[in-house]
XYZ file of C-alpha atoms in Angstrom:
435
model
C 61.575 94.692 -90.764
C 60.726 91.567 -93.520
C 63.794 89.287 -93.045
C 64.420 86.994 -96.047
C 65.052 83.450 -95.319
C 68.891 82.390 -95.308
C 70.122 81.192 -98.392
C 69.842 77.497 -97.012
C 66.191 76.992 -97.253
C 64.622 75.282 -99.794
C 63.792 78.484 -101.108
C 67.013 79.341 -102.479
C 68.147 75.311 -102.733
C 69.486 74.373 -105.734
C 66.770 71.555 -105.713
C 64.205 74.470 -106.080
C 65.856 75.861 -108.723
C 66.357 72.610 -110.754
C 62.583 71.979 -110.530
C 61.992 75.570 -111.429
C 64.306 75.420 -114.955
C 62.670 72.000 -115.430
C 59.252 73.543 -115.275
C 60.483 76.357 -117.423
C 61.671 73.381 -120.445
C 58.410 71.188 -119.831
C 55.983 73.831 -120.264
C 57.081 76.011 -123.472
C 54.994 77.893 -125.328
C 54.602 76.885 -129.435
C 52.979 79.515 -131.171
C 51.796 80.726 -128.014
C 49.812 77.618 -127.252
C 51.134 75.965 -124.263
C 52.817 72.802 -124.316
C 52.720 70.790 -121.070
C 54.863 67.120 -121.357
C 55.237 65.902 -118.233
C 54.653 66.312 -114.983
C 58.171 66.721 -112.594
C 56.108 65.534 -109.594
C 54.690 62.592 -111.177
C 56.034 59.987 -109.050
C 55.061 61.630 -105.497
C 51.798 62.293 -106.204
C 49.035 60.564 -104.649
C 47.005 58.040 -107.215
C 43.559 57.707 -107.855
C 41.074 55.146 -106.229
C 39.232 53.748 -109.402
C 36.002 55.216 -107.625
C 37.790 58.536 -107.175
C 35.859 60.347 -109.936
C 32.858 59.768 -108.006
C 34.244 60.004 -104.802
C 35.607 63.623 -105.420
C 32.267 64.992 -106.326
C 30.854 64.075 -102.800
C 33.905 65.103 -101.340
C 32.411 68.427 -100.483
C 35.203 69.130 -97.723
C 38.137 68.265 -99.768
C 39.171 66.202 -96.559
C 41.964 63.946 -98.082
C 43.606 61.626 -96.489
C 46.667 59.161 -97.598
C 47.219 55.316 -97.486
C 49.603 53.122 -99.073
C 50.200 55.744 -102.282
C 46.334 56.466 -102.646
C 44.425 59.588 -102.247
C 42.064 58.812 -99.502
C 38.714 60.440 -98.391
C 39.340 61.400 -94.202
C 35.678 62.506 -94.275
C 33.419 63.770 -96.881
C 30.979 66.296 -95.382
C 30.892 65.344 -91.375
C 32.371 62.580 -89.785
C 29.512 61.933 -87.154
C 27.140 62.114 -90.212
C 29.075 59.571 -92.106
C 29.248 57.761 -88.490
C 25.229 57.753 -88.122
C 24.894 56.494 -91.822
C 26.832 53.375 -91.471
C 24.685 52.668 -88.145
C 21.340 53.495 -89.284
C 21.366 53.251 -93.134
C 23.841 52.419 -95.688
C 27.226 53.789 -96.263
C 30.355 53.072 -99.122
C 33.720 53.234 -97.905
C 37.096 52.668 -100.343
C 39.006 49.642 -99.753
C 41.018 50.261 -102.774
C 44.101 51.446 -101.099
C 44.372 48.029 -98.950
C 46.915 45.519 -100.192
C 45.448 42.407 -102.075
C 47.771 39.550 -102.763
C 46.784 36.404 -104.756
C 49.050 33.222 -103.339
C 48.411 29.890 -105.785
C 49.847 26.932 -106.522
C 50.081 23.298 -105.184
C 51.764 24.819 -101.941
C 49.957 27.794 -101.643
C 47.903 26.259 -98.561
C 50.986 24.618 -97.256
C 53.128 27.716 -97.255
C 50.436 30.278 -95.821
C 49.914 28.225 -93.079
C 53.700 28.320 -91.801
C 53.419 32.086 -92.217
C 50.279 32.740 -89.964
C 49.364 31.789 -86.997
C 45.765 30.414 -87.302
C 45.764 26.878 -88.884
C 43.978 27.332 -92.328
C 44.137 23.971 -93.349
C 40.290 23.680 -92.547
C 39.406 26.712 -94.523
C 36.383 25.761 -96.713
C 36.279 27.204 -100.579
C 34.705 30.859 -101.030
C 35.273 31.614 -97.120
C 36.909 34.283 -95.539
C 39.026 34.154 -92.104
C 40.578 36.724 -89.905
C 44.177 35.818 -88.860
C 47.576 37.514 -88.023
C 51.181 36.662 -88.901
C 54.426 36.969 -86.393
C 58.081 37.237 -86.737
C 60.076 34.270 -84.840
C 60.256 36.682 -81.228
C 56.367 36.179 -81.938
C 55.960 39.943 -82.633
C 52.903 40.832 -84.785
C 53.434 41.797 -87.943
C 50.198 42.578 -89.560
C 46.887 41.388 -89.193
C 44.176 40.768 -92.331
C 41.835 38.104 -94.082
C 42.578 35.111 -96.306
C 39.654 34.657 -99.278
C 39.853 30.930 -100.232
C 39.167 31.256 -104.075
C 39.465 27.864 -104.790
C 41.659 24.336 -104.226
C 44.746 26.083 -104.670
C 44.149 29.799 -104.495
C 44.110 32.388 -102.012
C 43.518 35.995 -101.973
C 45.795 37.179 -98.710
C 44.318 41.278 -97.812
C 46.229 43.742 -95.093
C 46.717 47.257 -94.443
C 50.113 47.479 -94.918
C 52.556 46.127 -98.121
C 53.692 42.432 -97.279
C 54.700 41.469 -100.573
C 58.442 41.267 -99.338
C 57.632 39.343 -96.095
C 55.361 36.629 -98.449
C 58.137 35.979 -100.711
C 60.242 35.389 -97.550
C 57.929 33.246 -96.819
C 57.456 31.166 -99.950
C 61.215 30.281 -99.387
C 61.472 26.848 -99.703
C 58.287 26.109 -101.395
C 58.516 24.699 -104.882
C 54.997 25.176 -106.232
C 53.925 28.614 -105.197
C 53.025 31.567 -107.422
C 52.774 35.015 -105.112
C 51.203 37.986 -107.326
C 50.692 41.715 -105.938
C 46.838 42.697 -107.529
C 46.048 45.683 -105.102
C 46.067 47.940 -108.009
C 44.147 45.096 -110.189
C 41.166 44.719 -107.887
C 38.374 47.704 -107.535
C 37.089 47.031 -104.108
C 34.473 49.173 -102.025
C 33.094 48.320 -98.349
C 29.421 48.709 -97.745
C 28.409 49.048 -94.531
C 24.849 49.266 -92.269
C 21.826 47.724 -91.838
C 19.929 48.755 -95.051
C 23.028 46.914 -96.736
C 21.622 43.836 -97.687
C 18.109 45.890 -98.551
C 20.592 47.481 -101.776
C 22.148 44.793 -102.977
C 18.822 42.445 -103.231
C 17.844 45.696 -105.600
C 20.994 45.157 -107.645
C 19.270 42.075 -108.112
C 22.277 40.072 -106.240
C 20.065 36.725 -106.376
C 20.718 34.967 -103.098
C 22.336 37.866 -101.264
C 20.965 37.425 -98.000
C 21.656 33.911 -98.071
C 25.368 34.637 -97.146
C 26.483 33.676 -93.764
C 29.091 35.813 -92.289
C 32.837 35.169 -93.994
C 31.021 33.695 -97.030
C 31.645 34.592 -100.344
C 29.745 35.191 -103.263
C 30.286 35.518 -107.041
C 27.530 37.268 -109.257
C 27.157 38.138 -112.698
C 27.176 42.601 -112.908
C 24.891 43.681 -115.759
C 23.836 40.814 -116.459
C 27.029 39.396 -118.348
C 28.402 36.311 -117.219
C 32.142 37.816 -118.456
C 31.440 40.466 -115.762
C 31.451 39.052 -112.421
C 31.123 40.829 -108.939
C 32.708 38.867 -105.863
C 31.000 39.999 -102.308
C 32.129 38.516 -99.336
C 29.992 39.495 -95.877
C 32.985 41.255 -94.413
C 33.732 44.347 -92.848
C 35.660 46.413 -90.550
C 31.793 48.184 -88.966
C 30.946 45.084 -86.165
C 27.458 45.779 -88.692
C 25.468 43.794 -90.932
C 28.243 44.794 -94.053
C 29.774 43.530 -97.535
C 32.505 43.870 -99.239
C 32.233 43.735 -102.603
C 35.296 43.442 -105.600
C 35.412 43.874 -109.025
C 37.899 44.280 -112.191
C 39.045 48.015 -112.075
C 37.208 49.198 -115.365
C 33.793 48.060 -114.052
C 34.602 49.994 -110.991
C 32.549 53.280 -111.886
C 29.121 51.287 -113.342
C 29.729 49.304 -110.128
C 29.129 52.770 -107.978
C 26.618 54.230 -110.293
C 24.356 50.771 -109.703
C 25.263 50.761 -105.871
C 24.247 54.083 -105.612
C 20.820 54.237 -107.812
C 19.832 50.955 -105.869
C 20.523 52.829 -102.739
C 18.980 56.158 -103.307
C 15.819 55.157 -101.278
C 17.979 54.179 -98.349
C 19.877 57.674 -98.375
C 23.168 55.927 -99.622
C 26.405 57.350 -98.419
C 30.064 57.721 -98.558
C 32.404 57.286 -95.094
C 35.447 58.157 -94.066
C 38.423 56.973 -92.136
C 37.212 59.195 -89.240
C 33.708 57.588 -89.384
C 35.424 54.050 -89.855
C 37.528 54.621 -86.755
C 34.176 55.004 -84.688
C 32.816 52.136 -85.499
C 35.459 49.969 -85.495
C 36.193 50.740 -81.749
C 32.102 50.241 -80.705
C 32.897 46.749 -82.147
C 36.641 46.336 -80.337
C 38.131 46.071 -83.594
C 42.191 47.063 -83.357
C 43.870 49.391 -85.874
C 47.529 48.837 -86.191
C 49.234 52.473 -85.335
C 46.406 52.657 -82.622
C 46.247 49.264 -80.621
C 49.341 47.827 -82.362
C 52.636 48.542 -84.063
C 53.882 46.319 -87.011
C 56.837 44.850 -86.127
C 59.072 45.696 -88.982
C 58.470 49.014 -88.551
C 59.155 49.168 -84.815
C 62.509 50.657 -83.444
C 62.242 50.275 -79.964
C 62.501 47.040 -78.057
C 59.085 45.554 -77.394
C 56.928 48.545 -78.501
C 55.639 45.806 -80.830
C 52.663 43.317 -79.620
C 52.072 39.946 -79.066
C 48.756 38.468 -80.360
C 48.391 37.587 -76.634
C 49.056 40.786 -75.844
C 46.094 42.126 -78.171
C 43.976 39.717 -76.847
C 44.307 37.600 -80.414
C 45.299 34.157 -78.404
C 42.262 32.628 -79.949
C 44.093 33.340 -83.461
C 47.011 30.860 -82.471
C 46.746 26.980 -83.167
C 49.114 25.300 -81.715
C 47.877 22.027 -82.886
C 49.231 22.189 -86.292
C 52.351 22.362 -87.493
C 55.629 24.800 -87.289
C 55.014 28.339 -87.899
C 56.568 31.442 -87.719
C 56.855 32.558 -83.769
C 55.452 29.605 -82.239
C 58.035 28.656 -79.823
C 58.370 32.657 -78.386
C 53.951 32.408 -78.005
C 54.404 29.085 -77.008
C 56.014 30.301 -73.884
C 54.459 33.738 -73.652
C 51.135 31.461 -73.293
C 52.238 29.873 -70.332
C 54.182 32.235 -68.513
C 51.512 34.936 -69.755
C 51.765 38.471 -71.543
C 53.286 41.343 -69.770
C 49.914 43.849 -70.911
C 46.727 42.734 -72.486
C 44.551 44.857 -74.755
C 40.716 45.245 -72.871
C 37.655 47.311 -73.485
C 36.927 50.056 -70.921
C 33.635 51.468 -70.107
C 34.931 55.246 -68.440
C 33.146 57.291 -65.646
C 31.924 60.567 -67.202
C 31.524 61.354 -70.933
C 35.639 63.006 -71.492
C 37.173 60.624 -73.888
C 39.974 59.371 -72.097
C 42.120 60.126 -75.053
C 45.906 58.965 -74.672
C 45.235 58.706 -70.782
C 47.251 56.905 -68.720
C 46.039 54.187 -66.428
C 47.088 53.737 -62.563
C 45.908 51.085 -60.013
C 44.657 54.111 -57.467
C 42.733 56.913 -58.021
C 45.962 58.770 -56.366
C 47.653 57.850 -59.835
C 50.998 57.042 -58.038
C 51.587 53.825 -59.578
C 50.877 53.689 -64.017
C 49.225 50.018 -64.929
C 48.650 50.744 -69.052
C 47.853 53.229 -71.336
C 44.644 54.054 -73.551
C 44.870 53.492 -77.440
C 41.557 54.502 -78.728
C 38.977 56.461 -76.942
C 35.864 58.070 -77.691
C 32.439 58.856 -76.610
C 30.110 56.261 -78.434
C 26.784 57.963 -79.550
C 25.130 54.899 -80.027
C 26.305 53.213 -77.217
C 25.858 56.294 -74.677
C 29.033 55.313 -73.217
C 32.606 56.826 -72.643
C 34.956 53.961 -74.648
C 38.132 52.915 -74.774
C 40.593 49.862 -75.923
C 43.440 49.927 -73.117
C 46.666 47.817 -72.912
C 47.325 47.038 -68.677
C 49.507 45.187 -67.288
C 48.253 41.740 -67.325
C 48.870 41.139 -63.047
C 46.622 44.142 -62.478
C 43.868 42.916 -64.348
C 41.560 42.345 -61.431
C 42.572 45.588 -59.265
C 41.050 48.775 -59.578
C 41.717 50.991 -62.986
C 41.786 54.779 -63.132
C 42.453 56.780 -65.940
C 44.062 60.433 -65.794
C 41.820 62.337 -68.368
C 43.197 65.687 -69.935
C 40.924 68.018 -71.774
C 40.432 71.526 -72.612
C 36.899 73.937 -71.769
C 36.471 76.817 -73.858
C 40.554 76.808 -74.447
C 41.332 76.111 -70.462
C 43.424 72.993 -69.895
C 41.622 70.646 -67.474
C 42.211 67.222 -66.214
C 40.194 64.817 -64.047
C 40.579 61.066 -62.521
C 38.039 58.139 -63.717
C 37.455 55.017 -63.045
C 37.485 52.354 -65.798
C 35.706 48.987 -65.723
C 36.577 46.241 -67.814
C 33.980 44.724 -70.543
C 34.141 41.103 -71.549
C 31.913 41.849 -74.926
C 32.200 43.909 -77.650
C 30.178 47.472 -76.991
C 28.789 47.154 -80.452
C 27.552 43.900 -81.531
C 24.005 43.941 -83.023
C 22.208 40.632 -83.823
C 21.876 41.989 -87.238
C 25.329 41.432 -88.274
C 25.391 37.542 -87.610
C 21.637 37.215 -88.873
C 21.064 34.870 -92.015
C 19.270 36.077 -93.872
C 19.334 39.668 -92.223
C 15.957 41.054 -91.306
C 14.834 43.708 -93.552
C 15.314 47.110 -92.217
């Protein structure tokens, strides 16, 4: 027997049937010839990356993703495919969706550096520099980059909206001007060693001349009202740029990337792809290795930078900042976990294992965060956070896993790696050797 639903479901809601009579008004029919106004989903639908156009015709998966409002590409045909491109060719991948900030005034310096924990104060013009900002326990909030533009302007870029926790900042600084761009800048990552190959056949004069965190400004199609910023960035641990340009130059800005690349088999990535390489390089992803602390509920499900392993990202030489007396003290009594890189026994990815001092597994030291099984490597992977006093014992990681649908588990042990497992000479390289 069909049972309908209960009254109570959406189906029968009188939401449903609001949107339905809606519908009914915004699409009548005018001599027959439908007349669509507006959309009643407008505002919850996902918007465009300014390279979508082109992005949806490769898309041959329709494998969609989200992130921060956008429509985002998980993968586009095969994630390990993607994966191999961005390690042995060239590969684009959308930055669009990440948040872009432009901080300027006379105070601009002054007032980023109480915010974040790395003393920028030194920053040179047209550099970049990795950094992370706390609340006052000394809980991370977010990590990103800061582009110095120029005397008194920054470009501050994250994962996550921090427009709210800037102007929070700013308070009590006279002379600084805070403006949200992400939807103003066009930005696209491209990745691999064949990177620098492309862009010295857009005819990017001096390309390979820029040392990593540099930035460069260049005139696109050959009008100096048309300029293309690259900085030698990325999220790959490869040779990589990142490259950012006004929104309505965004789709001549593919269609030249693309035809300069077509001899290097040019491709689009993923965030599946992008999560594979950023672990080979130890690279943390916040919802992976860390939770942003204004969105955590629980006590101390947040991290410390010390915790991540960041220590070398807080200066305690300069000034006040936000959270420096809470590290100040985690530094010398020490963190409770630390973040490390794990090189597992076997080839099971020790997925969302947990870690024990024995391989009895009656006492838990940490947990796994990311885990995989690095093809380029030929390793079994992991970032881990363990307690900090059981750094030097024995780790041994409870794997689970299924074989053709049978649940299966087994016990490996884990050895701690002081380097990155992905960190060619390539990516440092100036100028890059051609490949």
């Amino acid at each position: 027997m069909i049972r309908r639903p209960p009254r109570s479901t959406p189906l029968y809601s009188s939401a449903a049937s609001d949107v339905y009579k809606r519908q009914k008004l915004e699409h009548k029919t005018v001599n027959n010839i439908p007349n669509v106004t507006t959309d009643p989903f407008a505002g919850e639908r996902l918007k465009e990356s300014h390279f979508h156009p082109r992005q949806a015709a490769l898309n041959l998966r329709n494998a969609w993703s989200s992130w921060n409002g956008y429509k985002f590409a998980d993968y586009y045909y095969d994630a390990e495919y993607e994966y191999f491109c961005v390690r042995n060719g060239c590969a684009t991948y959308d930055i669009c969706p990440m948040q872009k900030y432009i901080i300027s005034g006379k105070n601009a310096e002054a007032m980023l550096n109480r915010m974040v924990t790395r003393d920028i104060r030194n920053l040179k013009e047209n550099r970049v520099t990795y950094l992370c900002w706390c609340t006052d326990e000394g809980r991370m909030i977010d990590d990103g980059t800061i582009f110095k533009l120029g005397p008194e302007k920054f470009m501050l870029t994250c994962g996550s909206p921090s427009l709210a926790w800037l102007r929070k900042s700013a308070f009590g600084f006279r002379d600084v001007a805070i403006l949200d761009v992400s939807d103003e800048v066009a930005a696209l990552s491209f990745q691999g060693p064949s990177s620098c190959e492309v862009l010295k056949k857009m005819e990017l004069e001096g390309i390979e001349n820029l040392k990593p965190f540099d930035i460069g400004h260049f005139r696109f199609q050959g009008s100096a009202n048309n300029m293309l910023m690259v900085s030698r960035t990325g999220f790959t641990g490869d040779l990589g740029y990142e490259l950012w340009i006004e929104p309505n130059l965004a789709l001549g800005l593919w269609d030249a990337l693309y035809e300069a690349g077509s001899d290097y088999n040019i491709q689009p990535y993923g965030e599946t792809a992008t999560d594979m390489a950023r672990l080979e390089a130890g690279f943390i992803m916040p919802g992976m290795e860390f939770n942003e602390a204004l969105k955590t509920i629980h006590f101390r499900h947040d991290q410390t930078p010390f915790e991540l392993n960041l220590g070398w990202l807080v200066d305690f030489r300069k000034p006040h900042f936000n959270g420096r007396a809470a590290l100040l003290q985690e530094r010398d009594e020490g963190p409770e976990y630390t973040l490390v890189r794990l090189d597992i026994e076997g080839n099971k990815p020790a997925e969302e294992s947990h870690l024990y001092s024995s391989e009895s597994c009656t006492h838990e030291i940490g947990y796994v965060t990311s885990a995989m099984w690095s093809p380029v490597v030929k390793a079994n992977i992991a970032l881990a956070m363990v307690e900090t006093e059981h750094l030097l014992g024995e780790i041994w990681a409870e794997i689970y896993y299924t074989r053709e649908l049978r649940p299966n588990s087994k016990v490996a042990r884990c050895t701690i790696k002081s380097k990155p497992f992905w960190a060619p000479q390539r990516a440092r390289a100036t100028p890059p050797l051609a490949y």
